[in-house]
Structures are given as structure tokens and as C-alpha cells.
Short mmCIF file of C-alpha atoms in Angstrom, two decimals:
data_model
loop_
_atom_site.label_atom_id
_atom_site.label_comp_id
_atom_site.label_asym_id
_atom_site.label_seq_id
_atom_site.Cartn_x
_atom_site.Cartn_y
_atom_site.Cartn_z
CA MET T 1 4.71 10.30 -2.07
CA GLN T 2 6.45 7.60 -2.22
CA ILE T 3 6.59 4.22 -4.43
CA LEU T 4 8.73 0.57 -3.53
CA LEU T 5 9.26 -2.14 -4.45
CA ILE T 6 9.83 -4.10 -1.27
CA GLY T 7 13.01 -6.48 -1.67
CA ASN T 8 14.97 -4.71 -4.85
CA MET T 9 14.10 -1.17 -3.48
CA GLY T 10 14.11 -1.24 0.57
CA VAL T 11 11.33 -0.83 2.14
CA PRO T 12 10.32 3.14 3.14
CA LEU T 13 12.78 5.35 5.56
CA VAL T 14 10.89 5.17 8.97
CA LEU T 15 12.01 7.50 11.75
CA LYS T 16 12.30 5.65 15.55
CA ARG T 17 8.75 6.14 17.31
CA GLN T 18 7.34 6.81 14.17
CA LYS T 19 3.97 4.86 14.14
CA ILE T 20 2.64 3.50 10.75
CA GLY T 21 -0.28 1.86 9.38
CA LEU T 22 -0.80 -0.93 7.10
CA LEU T 23 -3.15 -1.33 4.64
CA GLY T 24 -2.53 -4.98 2.95
CA GLY T 25 -5.09 -6.59 0.21
CA SER T 26 -5.30 -6.49 -4.11
CA PHE T 27 -6.08 -3.78 -4.83
CA ASP T 28 -8.37 -4.97 -7.51
CA PRO T 29 -8.89 -2.55 -8.19
CA ALA T 30 -7.62 0.49 -6.26
CA HIS T 31 -9.51 2.93 -5.40
CA LYS T 32 -11.27 6.30 -3.45
CA ALA T 33 -12.72 3.74 -0.38
CA HIS T 34 -9.12 2.58 0.11
CA LEU T 35 -7.52 6.25 -0.69
CA HIS T 36 -10.40 7.76 1.64
CA ILE T 37 -9.83 5.01 5.24
CA SER T 38 -6.25 5.65 4.53
CA LYS T 39 -7.17 9.77 5.31
CA TYR T 40 -9.21 8.62 7.94
CA ALA T 41 -6.59 5.99 9.31
CA LEU T 42 -3.91 8.78 9.94
CA LYS T 43 -5.97 11.66 11.06
CA TYR T 44 -7.94 8.91 14.54
CA PHE T 45 -5.13 7.16 14.91
CA ASP T 46 -2.38 9.95 14.03
CA LEU T 47 0.12 7.77 12.05
CA ASP T 48 3.39 9.19 10.40
CA GLN T 49 2.45 7.15 7.38
CA VAL T 50 0.17 4.46 5.92
CA TRP T 51 1.65 2.17 3.87
CA TRP T 52 -0.60 0.62 0.74
CA MET T 53 0.98 -3.07 0.76
CA LEU T 54 -0.76 -4.77 -2.85
CA THR T 55 0.19 -8.48 -2.97
CA PRO T 56 0.57 -10.93 -5.50
CA SER T 57 -2.23 -13.05 -4.52
CA ASN T 58 -5.77 -13.20 -2.34
CA PRO T 59 -6.59 -16.58 -1.12
CA LEU T 60 -9.38 -15.49 -0.80
CA LYS T 61 -11.01 -14.61 -3.45
CA LYS T 62 -12.25 -17.53 -6.15
CA ASN T 63 -10.20 -14.97 -8.93
CA SER T 64 -6.71 -14.45 -9.84
CA PRO T 65 -5.91 -10.88 -8.82
CA SER T 66 -5.13 -9.13 -13.02
CA PRO T 67 -0.97 -9.43 -12.68
CA ILE T 68 0.86 -6.24 -10.26
CA ASN T 69 2.62 -4.44 -12.15
CA ASP T 70 -0.81 -3.34 -13.75
CA ARG T 71 -2.69 -3.35 -10.37
CA PHE T 72 0.58 -0.80 -9.43
CA ASN T 73 0.42 1.17 -11.76
CA ALA T 74 -3.38 2.01 -11.72
CA ALA T 75 -2.62 2.64 -8.08
CA LYS T 76 -0.61 5.32 -8.49
CA PRO T 77 -2.46 7.88 -8.83
CA LEU T 78 -4.96 7.58 -6.52
CA VAL T 79 -0.93 7.36 -3.81
CA GLU T 80 -0.46 11.00 -4.45
CA HIS T 81 -0.75 12.26 -0.62
CA PRO T 82 2.87 12.43 1.12
CA ARG T 83 2.34 10.28 3.39
CA ILE T 84 1.27 7.83 2.32
CA CYS T 85 3.42 5.00 0.67
CA LEU T 86 2.85 2.37 -2.05
CA LEU T 87 4.62 -0.89 -1.85
CA TYR T 88 4.43 -4.72 -3.49
CA THR T 89 6.55 -7.66 -2.85
CA SER T 90 7.86 -9.32 -6.09
CA PRO T 91 6.62 -12.87 -6.85
CA SER T 92 9.35 -15.81 -6.15
CA PRO T 93 10.94 -17.71 -8.38
CA ARG T 94 8.84 -20.21 -7.36
CA ASP T 95 5.25 -18.67 -7.95
#
């Protein structure tokens, strides 16, 4: 499992012609269904990696999500798969 903060540490290594699946959302909370669809996508679409991309907010939800660090830490135990990466963006200074 790779855990990265986009902006401070870069992005996971991607080799030429690798297929990457992106699963973005607030992950508030992350749950086994996220893991299930990620594993399914790896197999069904013959992906090399799936990146879980935690977003700071979700404009489609009425309430603000939990703090991103809390959601990130809660998602870590679920992402114990060598081809699933957990990433998030840090809020910009104006957020």
C-alpha cells in the first residue's frame, strides 16, 4: 500500500502504459464496499493500480465531511492491498 499526500510527496510511480483506476470521493467514511469495487475494478478492467483520492469536501453533500486527516486515517486499515494507493490533496491556504 502506498500512502501519499499530493503536493508534498508527489504521486505514485507509474510506468509507461500502466492502467490506473481513480476512485475519488469524500470517503466519509471509507468502507468495505470501496475496497470491493476497487478489487473488482483491478480484475475486470485489468488495471495495474487503483488510486483512492480523498477530496477535502463534497459539493454534492449538504453537510461538510469530517476533517480530511481523520478520514485519511480511518481509510488506512482498509487499503492494505499492494495495488491500491491512498491519496489526498491538502487544502489550499485560501480554504
